[in-house]
Amino acid sequence: MHIRRQSRPIRTRSTRSRHPHHSRHPSPPRRFLHLYGTLLALAGLLISACSVGSSTTSTGRAEASTLTALPKAMPAALALYYGQKLNWRGCGAPGFQCATLKAPLDYAKPASGDIRLAVTRKKATGPGKRLGSLLVNPGGPGGSAVGYLQSYAAVGYPKEIRARYDMVAVDPRGVARSEPVECLTGRQMDEYTQTDLTPDNRRERGQLVDAVKEFTEGCGRRSARLLRHVSTVEAARDMDVLRAVLGDEKLTYVGASYGTFLGATYAGLYPDRVGRLVLDGAMDPSLPARRMNEDQTAGFETAFQAFAKDCVRRSDCPLGGARTTPDQVGKNLKAFFRQLDATPIEAGDADGRKLGESLATMGVITAMYDEVAWPRLREALTTAMKNKDGAGLLTLADTYFERGADGRYANLMSANAAVNCLDLPAAFSSPEALEEALPSFEKASPVFGEPLAWASLNCTYWPVHPTGEPQRIEARGAAPIVVVGTTRDPATPYAWSQSLAAQLSSATLLTYDGDGHTAYGRGSACIDSTINRYLLAGTPPTKGKRCSAN
């Protein structure tokens, strides 16, 4: 189980693996489109970022090495991949073309076989001179970039950007349409997502460990070929192959949440091929696992405190009145979670699922990604607490897990764990080590600390060894890069954006003083115009630039 690193829509769409457990319509309002984009990335974030890191015991910042750039000369063994021609075709989405990109499954042994990656694009609409391709990634890991582009970015990005760039997306290896990693059946995932993340005794702890082992063993059985080759470094190398095949000398890219880690990794490997990179809601690649987990846990507490302050000012707040402190709101919510732990409630689910503590917790966390979701959360909590009807919170949780009405799950959770557990060593070496860390997590968040701590067990039992480690990324020689940080971001705390901007030798930090996850397209004309200017003219923001909501 991991808390993902980016955004997805609350259907009314961030970071790494965490819970063991994307017909045409009139263009929706821009604010809704951002929420779709935010929750799309959320799907990967909430589960993801919590198991990033290298140390199994350290609570502080590890001594991190620096990512080394690859040689500028293309290896002869990769010439066929870099020289391939994409066969663009219609793909059922009006205005879009789709193609399949071939990449080596193993870059160290290119002759050992290929992996096929799904690519989509919407060509520049004009007017104005075409500036090349703009590659987008919504985060995760595990979020479908193809789905994100077709459902949001190609409609929701500013028209002046869509006019000048071909909008392009590739599902990273192991994700969605790109040879997806698979672990459990839909029915098994239903059981997995209901696993109790606040074990009260040895028996419940054993059940949690067994659920995690069943998940990881399922990944090993069903996706053995892929599990050693879905790292972020490999995905970044795939992006360079795509860049070349598209005919672009430099990479222009917008990545959110985990997408910032992917983009920064590209910059570190290929600094001379960096064009215009926007890294929104940044990850800090130098952090060890436990430090990152605790930072993100504290980030969700910050978001909840903001929600609580807003909630008690509303007449429909089920967690307290005008004089209720945010801390008491948290205690009231925790008490409700304990009730669900003892007695799950009906949720009107066709498959018979009830709303227990774990699903309710994920439902609440889902709404922390964007304040636009707060009214829906208040309604869902009111219905659950007063009417014993858990349908609203269950729907929020299903959005997070990408569970369809037919009981099928997208491969988000499987890909999320696979990428995270390969990128960096596990946060904890054993359940006992995790238990010792519980007080620090509960201090970081009295509401979410315990479940978020227990949600980081996947990588402890992962069937393949990690190939990555925490590393600083400097990308010396790269063109100017823009890192965007939101001051009260729940999933990628602002300090991470500050750290990444300080590491990257050519980065400028753009600050959004506000709530929610990521900043571009959230309604701030200041943020949007600054990023648009950079993408269109290559002009980065001035040092210390800060924006707020309009």
XYZ file of N, CA, C and O in Angstrom, residues 149-291:
572
model
N -4.434 12.714 -21.074
C -4.412 13.628 -22.215
C -5.770 13.656 -22.910
O -6.313 14.724 -23.214
N -6.336 12.474 -23.165
C -7.575 12.415 -23.922
C -8.773 12.933 -23.130
O -9.714 13.476 -23.716
N -8.741 12.790 -21.812
C -9.889 13.188 -20.998
C -9.758 14.578 -20.395
O -10.761 15.183 -20.033
N -8.519 15.066 -20.263
C -8.343 16.348 -19.587
C -7.400 17.306 -20.298
O -7.797 18.379 -20.736
N -6.141 16.946 -20.423
C -5.122 17.920 -20.826
C -5.393 18.529 -22.193
O -5.190 19.728 -22.403
N -5.854 17.723 -23.148
C -6.073 18.229 -24.497
C -7.305 19.123 -24.586
O -7.549 19.738 -25.630
N -8.074 19.187 -23.506
C -9.218 20.084 -23.420
C -8.983 21.155 -22.367
O -9.315 22.331 -22.554
N -8.368 20.766 -21.256
C -8.241 21.658 -20.114
C -7.022 22.555 -20.104
O -7.024 23.571 -19.411
N -5.982 22.186 -20.854
C -4.822 23.069 -20.908
C -5.212 24.354 -21.654
O -6.093 24.350 -22.513
N -4.546 25.470 -21.360
C -4.886 26.739 -22.021
C -4.847 26.609 -23.540
O -3.966 25.940 -24.102
N -5.769 27.265 -24.209
C -5.890 27.122 -25.661
C -4.649 27.608 -26.381
O -4.301 27.089 -27.455
N -3.944 28.590 -25.797
C -2.745 29.087 -26.463
C -1.624 28.046 -26.440
O -0.772 28.019 -27.331
N -1.626 27.188 -25.436
C -0.650 26.089 -25.382
C -1.030 25.029 -26.402
O -0.195 24.540 -27.180
N -2.303 24.665 -26.452
C -2.770 23.639 -27.388
C -2.649 24.098 -28.839
O -2.527 23.277 -29.745
N -2.677 25.414 -29.034
C -2.542 25.938 -30.392
C -1.130 25.768 -30.944
O -0.944 25.543 -32.148
N -0.129 25.826 -30.086
C 1.270 25.877 -30.539
C 2.011 24.541 -30.398
O 3.057 24.360 -31.017
N 1.465 23.633 -29.582
C 2.137 22.352 -29.354
C 1.261 21.184 -29.788
O 0.036 21.201 -29.604
N 1.898 20.147 -30.331
C 1.257 18.842 -30.403
C 1.213 18.304 -28.977
O 2.268 18.153 -28.332
N 0.029 18.017 -28.468
C -0.090 17.457 -27.126
C 0.111 15.947 -27.209
O -0.577 15.254 -27.970
N 1.072 15.421 -26.425
C 1.476 14.013 -26.548
C 1.519 13.365 -25.168
O 1.874 14.009 -24.175
N 1.156 12.085 -25.115
C 1.275 11.324 -23.868
C 1.658 9.888 -24.187
O 1.265 9.346 -25.228
N 2.425 9.290 -23.298
C 2.763 7.872 -23.383
C 2.483 7.245 -22.023
O 2.870 7.783 -20.989
N 1.757 6.133 -22.022
C 1.607 5.384 -20.781
C 2.954 4.752 -20.448
O 3.501 4.000 -21.266
N 3.521 5.046 -19.266
C 4.810 4.440 -18.922
C 4.733 2.913 -18.902
O 3.655 2.331 -18.744
N 5.854 2.290 -19.069
C 5.915 0.825 -19.070
C 5.238 0.254 -17.829
O 5.418 0.737 -16.705
N 4.411 -0.763 -18.029
C 3.694 -1.409 -16.932
C 2.392 -0.741 -16.554
O 1.696 -1.208 -15.658
N 2.044 0.362 -17.231
C 0.882 1.167 -16.853
C -0.194 1.123 -17.935
O 0.109 1.331 -19.118
N -1.429 0.876 -17.538
C -2.614 1.020 -18.393
C -2.454 0.277 -19.720
O -2.492 -0.954 -19.764
N -2.242 1.018 -20.814
C -2.185 0.400 -22.147
C -0.786 -0.070 -22.534
O -0.605 -0.602 -23.629
N 0.188 0.141 -21.679
C 1.581 -0.220 -21.999
C 2.002 -1.460 -21.223
O 2.737 -1.401 -20.229
N 1.513 -2.631 -21.702
C 1.822 -3.915 -21.065
C 1.661 -3.829 -19.546
O 2.637 -3.890 -18.784
N 0.431 -3.676 -19.082
C 0.180 -3.396 -17.660
C 0.600 -4.504 -16.710
O 0.415 -5.690 -16.990
N 1.177 -4.092 -15.604
C 1.435 -5.005 -14.489
C 0.092 -5.411 -13.883
O -0.794 -4.577 -13.696
N -0.073 -6.676 -13.597
C -1.295 -7.166 -12.974
C -0.933 -7.978 -11.741
O 0.071 -8.689 -11.724
N -1.782 -7.880 -10.696
C -1.488 -8.580 -9.449
C -2.659 -9.418 -8.936
O -2.492 -10.574 -8.583
N -3.852 -8.834 -8.861
C -5.016 -9.512 -8.289
C -6.227 -9.364 -9.202
O -6.296 -8.445 -10.016
N -7.178 -10.260 -9.039
C -8.462 -10.123 -9.720
C -9.277 -9.019 -9.049
O -8.944 -8.541 -7.953
N -10.364 -8.602 -9.703
C -11.217 -7.582 -9.111
C -11.765 -7.987 -7.759
O -11.779 -7.197 -6.806
N -12.208 -9.223 -7.642
C -12.740 -9.697 -6.363
C -11.659 -9.689 -5.288
O -11.900 -9.300 -4.142
N -10.457 -10.108 -5.648
C -9.352 -10.084 -4.688
C -8.993 -8.657 -4.291
O -8.684 -8.386 -3.128
N -9.056 -7.736 -5.267
C -8.776 -6.334 -4.947
C -9.831 -5.763 -3.997
O -9.518 -4.939 -3.129
N -11.081 -6.188 -4.151
C -12.114 -5.750 -3.210
C -11.727 -6.123 -1.785
O -11.855 -5.320 -0.848
N -11.269 -7.338 -1.615
C -10.861 -7.786 -0.277
C -9.631 -7.015 0.196
O -9.542 -6.611 1.360
N -8.716 -6.819 -0.718
C -7.460 -6.147 -0.383
C -7.683 -4.709 0.078
O -7.105 -4.254 1.064
N -8.538 -3.981 -0.625
C -8.773 -2.583 -0.277
C -9.561 -2.423 1.016
O -9.627 -1.325 1.569
N -10.161 -3.497 1.484
C -10.883 -3.456 2.754
C -10.038 -3.933 3.930
O -10.518 -3.973 5.069
N -8.783 -4.263 3.679
C -7.897 -4.741 4.735
C -7.782 -3.711 5.853
O -7.601 -2.516 5.605
N -7.872 -4.150 7.077
C -7.812 -3.267 8.249
C -6.398 -2.708 8.399
O -5.440 -3.450 8.628
N -6.285 -1.375 8.292
C -4.984 -0.708 8.396
C -4.712 -0.158 9.792
O -3.744 0.579 9.988
N -5.554 -0.512 10.740
C -5.309 -0.124 12.135
C -5.455 -1.369 13.011
O -6.377 -1.463 13.827
N -4.561 -2.336 12.856
C -4.710 -3.604 13.589
C -4.666 -3.394 15.097
O -3.804 -2.698 15.622
N -5.631 -4.010 15.787
C -5.770 -3.833 17.234
C -5.085 -4.922 18.043
O -4.928 -4.792 19.260
N -4.684 -6.006 17.387
C -4.082 -7.114 18.129
C -3.228 -7.943 17.166
O -3.153 -7.654 15.956
N -2.610 -8.984 17.689
C -1.709 -9.799 16.892
C -2.442 -10.490 15.736
O -1.915 -10.619 14.630
N -3.675 -10.914 15.979
C -4.436 -11.591 14.935
C -4.692 -10.640 13.762
O -4.504 -11.013 12.596
N -5.121 -9.420 14.056
C -5.399 -8.473 12.983
C -4.119 -8.061 12.259
O -4.139 -7.838 11.037
N -3.030 -7.962 13.004
C -1.772 -7.642 12.333
C -1.379 -8.759 11.384
O -0.914 -8.504 10.266
N -1.585 -9.999 11.796
C -1.289 -11.133 10.932
C -2.147 -11.133 9.676
O -1.667 -11.474 8.587
N -3.412 -10.746 9.803
C -4.289 -10.669 8.643
C -3.809 -9.595 7.665
O -3.867 -9.792 6.446
N -3.338 -8.475 8.204
C -2.813 -7.408 7.354
C -1.570 -7.882 6.598
O -1.442 -7.687 5.384
N -0.662 -8.528 7.308
C 0.557 -9.028 6.666
C 0.215 -10.062 5.603
O 0.784 -10.060 4.499
N -0.741 -10.942 5.896
C -1.143 -11.964 4.922
C -1.722 -11.316 3.661
O -1.467 -11.773 2.539
N -2.518 -10.248 3.838
C -3.101 -9.559 2.682
C -2.016 -8.939 1.808
O -2.075 -9.007 0.572
N -1.028 -8.330 2.454
C 0.071 -7.732 1.698
C 0.849 -8.816 0.952
O 1.196 -8.652 -0.231
N 1.111 -9.922 1.602
C 1.849 -11.004 0.955
C 1.072 -11.574 -0.229
O 1.648 -11.893 -1.277
N -0.255 -11.705 -0.077
C -1.067 -12.212 -1.181
C -0.970 -11.274 -2.382
O -0.874 -11.721 -3.532
N -0.989 -9.972 -2.110
C -0.872 -8.993 -3.187
C 0.480 -9.103 -3.881
O 0.565 -9.199 -5.111
N 1.547 -9.084 -3.110
C 2.878 -9.088 -3.711
C 3.176 -10.403 -4.418
O 3.812 -10.415 -5.477
N 2.703 -11.511 -3.865
C 2.903 -12.801 -4.527
C 2.117 -12.863 -5.834
O 2.576 -13.441 -6.825
N 0.933 -12.239 -5.844
C 0.155 -12.180 -7.075
C 0.880 -11.405 -8.154
O 0.876 -11.790 -9.338
N 1.522 -10.310 -7.771
C 2.318 -9.541 -8.739
C 3.445 -10.392 -9.303
O 3.721 -10.370 -10.511
N 4.099 -11.134 -8.433
C 5.214 -11.976 -8.864
C 4.781 -13.080 -9.801
O 5.508 -13.421 -10.753
N 3.596 -13.647 -9.569
C 3.114 -14.725 -10.433
C 2.634 -14.195 -11.784
O 2.938 -14.771 -12.827
N 1.882 -13.103 -11.780
C 1.179 -12.666 -12.980
C 1.996 -11.703 -13.842
O 1.671 -11.503 -15.010
N 3.050 -11.126 -13.272
C 3.808 -10.112 -14.030
C 5.308 -10.289 -13.880
O 6.060 -9.312 -13.835
N 5.750 -11.515 -13.818
C 7.164 -11.792 -13.541
C 8.084 -11.139 -14.572
O 9.164 -10.632 -14.231
N 7.701 -11.140 -15.853
C 8.570 -10.590 -16.910
C 8.808 -9.099 -16.719
O 9.897 -8.588 -17.007
N 7.803 -8.385 -16.209
C 7.877 -6.931 -16.152
C 8.509 -6.377 -14.883
O 9.066 -5.280 -14.898
N 8.389 -7.095 -13.778
C 8.658 -6.489 -12.472
C 10.063 -5.926 -12.321
O 10.272 -4.991 -11.549
N 11.027 -6.463 -13.039
C 12.398 -5.961 -12.927
C 12.676 -4.788 -13.879
O 13.777 -4.233 -13.878
N 11.670 -4.385 -14.660
C 11.935 -3.395 -15.710
C 10.832 -2.345 -15.816
O 10.412 -1.989 -16.919
N 10.371 -1.849 -14.692
C 9.364 -0.773 -14.706
C 9.824 0.411 -13.856
O 9.013 1.157 -13.322
N 11.115 0.614 -13.762
C 11.640 1.695 -12.929
C 11.433 3.048 -13.585
O 11.205 3.163 -14.796
N 11.551 4.092 -12.774
C 11.429 5.449 -13.298
C 12.573 5.792 -14.234
O 12.378 6.501 -15.230
N 13.757 5.296 -13.955
C 14.893 5.525 -14.863
C 14.590 4.946 -16.239
O 14.836 5.589 -17.275
N 14.037 3.730 -16.285
C 13.711 3.122 -17.571
C 12.601 3.898 -18.284
O 12.641 4.087 -19.505
N 11.603 4.355 -17.522
C 10.526 5.150 -18.115
C 11.056 6.465 -18.674
O 10.600 6.946 -19.722
N 12.036 7.073 -17.991
C 12.650 8.301 -18.491
C 13.426 8.034 -19.785
O 13.416 8.854 -20.717
N 14.086 6.894 -19.857
C 14.802 6.541 -21.086
C 13.816 6.308 -22.236
O 14.095 6.661 -23.390
N 12.660 5.722 -21.919
C 11.620 5.565 -22.940
C 11.175 6.932 -23.473
O 10.915 7.090 -24.672
N 11.070 7.922 -22.579
C 10.663 9.260 -23.019
C 11.683 9.851 -23.985
O 11.318 10.598 -24.901
N 12.956 9.527 -23.815
C 13.946 10.063 -24.740
C 13.832 9.403 -26.100
O 14.020 10.060 -27.128
N 13.528 8.107 -26.106
C 13.273 7.449 -27.393
C 12.089 8.122 -28.084
O 12.149 8.436 -29.277
N 11.023 8.391 -27.352
C 9.846 9.030 -27.927
C 10.173 10.431 -28.438
O 9.730 10.832 -29.526
N 10.941 11.175 -27.663
C 11.353 12.519 -28.093
C 12.004 12.469 -29.467
O 11.681 13.253 -30.373
N 12.935 11.527 -29.619
C 13.665 11.422 -30.881
C 12.738 10.995 -32.019
O 12.808 11.529 -33.126
N 11.882 10.042 -31.748
C 10.969 9.536 -32.780
C 9.989 10.615 -33.218
O 9.579 10.671 -34.381
N 9.612 11.493 -32.299
C 8.711 12.597 -32.643
C 9.418 13.690 -33.434
O 8.770 14.604 -33.953
N 10.745 13.631 -33.495
C 11.506 14.613 -34.243
C 11.862 15.859 -33.465
O 12.222 16.886 -34.067
N 11.813 15.803 -32.141
C 12.131 16.960 -31.303
C 13.575 16.878 -30.815
O 14.020 15.862 -30.293
N 14.301 17.980 -30.983
C 15.685 18.026 -30.510
C 15.737 18.055 -28.990
O 16.645 17.484 -28.375
N 14.778 18.740 -28.365
C 14.721 18.865 -26.919
C 13.359 18.369 -26.429
O 12.375 18.360 -27.178
N 13.291 17.986 -25.161
C 12.029 17.539 -24.562
C 11.328 18.711 -23.890
O 11.903 19.388 -23.037
N 10.075 18.952 -24.276
C 9.212 19.882 -23.563
C 8.178 19.044 -22.828
O 7.551 18.155 -23.431
N 7.960 19.352 -21.544
C 7.259 18.382 -20.682
C 6.583 19.097 -19.524
O 7.141 20.046 -18.947
N 5.374 18.653 -19.191
C 4.705 19.077 -17.963
C 4.373 17.821 -17.173
O 3.619 16.960 -17.643
N 4.933 17.707 -15.986
C 4.677 16.556 -15.131
C 4.158 17.002 -13.783
O 4.636 18.002 -13.232
N 3.185 16.289 -13.251
C 2.598 16.608 -11.956
C 2.892 15.493 -10.960
O 2.886 14.316 -11.312
N 3.173 15.864 -9.719
C 3.382 14.929 -8.632
C 4.472 13.923 -8.978
O 5.606 14.303 -9.206
N 4.142 12.614 -9.035
C 5.165 11.650 -9.432
C 5.750 12.017 -10.797
O 6.923 11.750 -11.081
N 4.943 12.650 -11.625
C 5.445 13.101 -12.922
C 6.617 14.051 -12.807
O 7.421 14.177 -13.730
N 6.750 14.732 -11.662
C 7.918 15.596 -11.448
C 9.173 14.769 -11.222
O 10.265 15.155 -11.630
N 9.025 13.644 -10.555
C 10.157 12.747 -10.340
C 10.602 12.159 -11.674
O 11.803 12.083 -11.975
N 9.622 11.777 -12.502
C 9.934 11.257 -13.831
C 10.631 12.327 -14.668
O 11.647 12.064 -15.324
N 10.107 13.552 -14.642
C 10.715 14.628 -15.424
C 12.091 15.017 -14.923
O 13.012 15.269 -15.714
N 12.254 15.076 -13.598
C 13.560 15.407 -13.037
C 14.581 14.321 -13.357
O 15.757 14.610 -13.633
N 14.142 13.065 -13.327
C 15.031 11.958 -13.675
C 15.483 12.094 -15.124
O 16.669 11.888 -15.447
N 14.554 12.442 -16.007
C 14.943 12.679 -17.414
C 16.006 13.773 -17.488
O 17.018 13.617 -18.185
N 15.784 14.864 -16.775
C 16.742 15.974 -16.811
C 18.103 15.542 -16.292
O 19.142 15.964 -16.819
N 18.117 14.705 -15.258
C 19.387 14.228 -14.717
C 20.127 13.315 -15.663
O 21.363 13.327 -15.731
N 19.378 12.510 -16.438
C 20.005 11.586 -17.380
C 20.415 12.271 -18.684
O 21.422 11.917 -19.293
N 19.614 13.265 -19.103
C 19.843 13.908 -20.400
C 19.796 15.433 -20.251
O 18.953 16.103 -20.871
N 20.664 16.039 -19.482
C 20.574 17.486 -19.261
C 20.674 18.297 -20.547
O 20.060 19.358 -20.669
N 21.424 17.812 -21.533
C 21.593 18.545 -22.784
C 20.361 18.473 -23.677
O 20.268 19.207 -24.672
N 19.388 17.621 -23.326
C 18.177 17.466 -24.143
C 16.956 18.078 -23.469
O 15.828 17.866 -23.902
N 17.177 18.822 -22.409
C 16.079 19.485 -21.703
C 15.648 20.719 -22.485
O 16.466 21.589 -22.797
N 14.383 20.788 -22.805
C 13.815 21.978 -23.421
C 13.143 22.821 -22.347
O 13.806 23.471 -21.549
N 11.823 22.777 -22.283
C 11.079 23.502 -21.257
C 10.356 22.472 -20.390
O 9.456 21.766 -20.858
N 10.753 22.389 -19.139
C 10.204 21.409 -18.206
C 9.479 22.116 -17.076
O 10.050 22.985 -16.409
N 8.218 21.728 -16.860
C 7.427 22.204 -15.724
C 7.200 21.017 -14.799
O 6.636 19.996 -15.203
N 7.632 21.158 -13.556
C 7.522 20.090 -12.568
C 6.621 20.599 -11.446
O 7.052 21.346 -10.581
N 5.353 20.193 -11.455
C 4.301 20.780 -10.627
C 3.899 19.841 -9.501
O 3.401 18.740 -9.747
N 4.094 20.300 -8.240
C 3.811 19.442 -7.088
C 4.951 18.454 -6.909
O 4.770 17.239 -7.001
N 6.140 18.991 -6.640
C 7.367 18.218 -6.832
C 7.635 17.201 -5.733
O 7.319 17.392 -4.566
N 8.281 16.116 -6.142
C 8.847 15.121 -5.246
C 10.295 15.513 -4.948
O 10.937 16.190 -5.741
N 10.786 15.066 -3.802
C 12.194 15.248 -3.452
C 12.886 13.909 -3.616
O 12.712 13.006 -2.785
N 13.682 13.710 -4.674
C 14.271 12.397 -4.950
C 15.380 12.002 -3.994
O 15.851 10.859 -4.040
N 15.803 12.915 -3.110
C 16.923 12.611 -2.216
C 16.488 12.043 -0.871
O 17.340 11.670 -0.060
N 15.178 11.973 -0.625
C 14.714 11.582 0.703
C 14.715 10.077 0.913
O 14.362 9.314 0.013
N 15.048 9.622 2.122
C 14.862 8.216 2.478
C 13.394 7.932 2.751
O 12.594 8.847 2.963
N 13.033 6.654 2.759
C 11.630 6.254 2.804
C 10.883 6.789 4.012
O 9.846 7.423 3.879
N 11.412 6.524 5.202
C 10.648 6.897 6.380
C 10.446 8.406 6.454
O 9.360 8.875 6.823
N 11.464 9.166 6.091
C 11.329 10.619 6.113
C 10.241 11.071 5.137
O 9.419 11.941 5.446
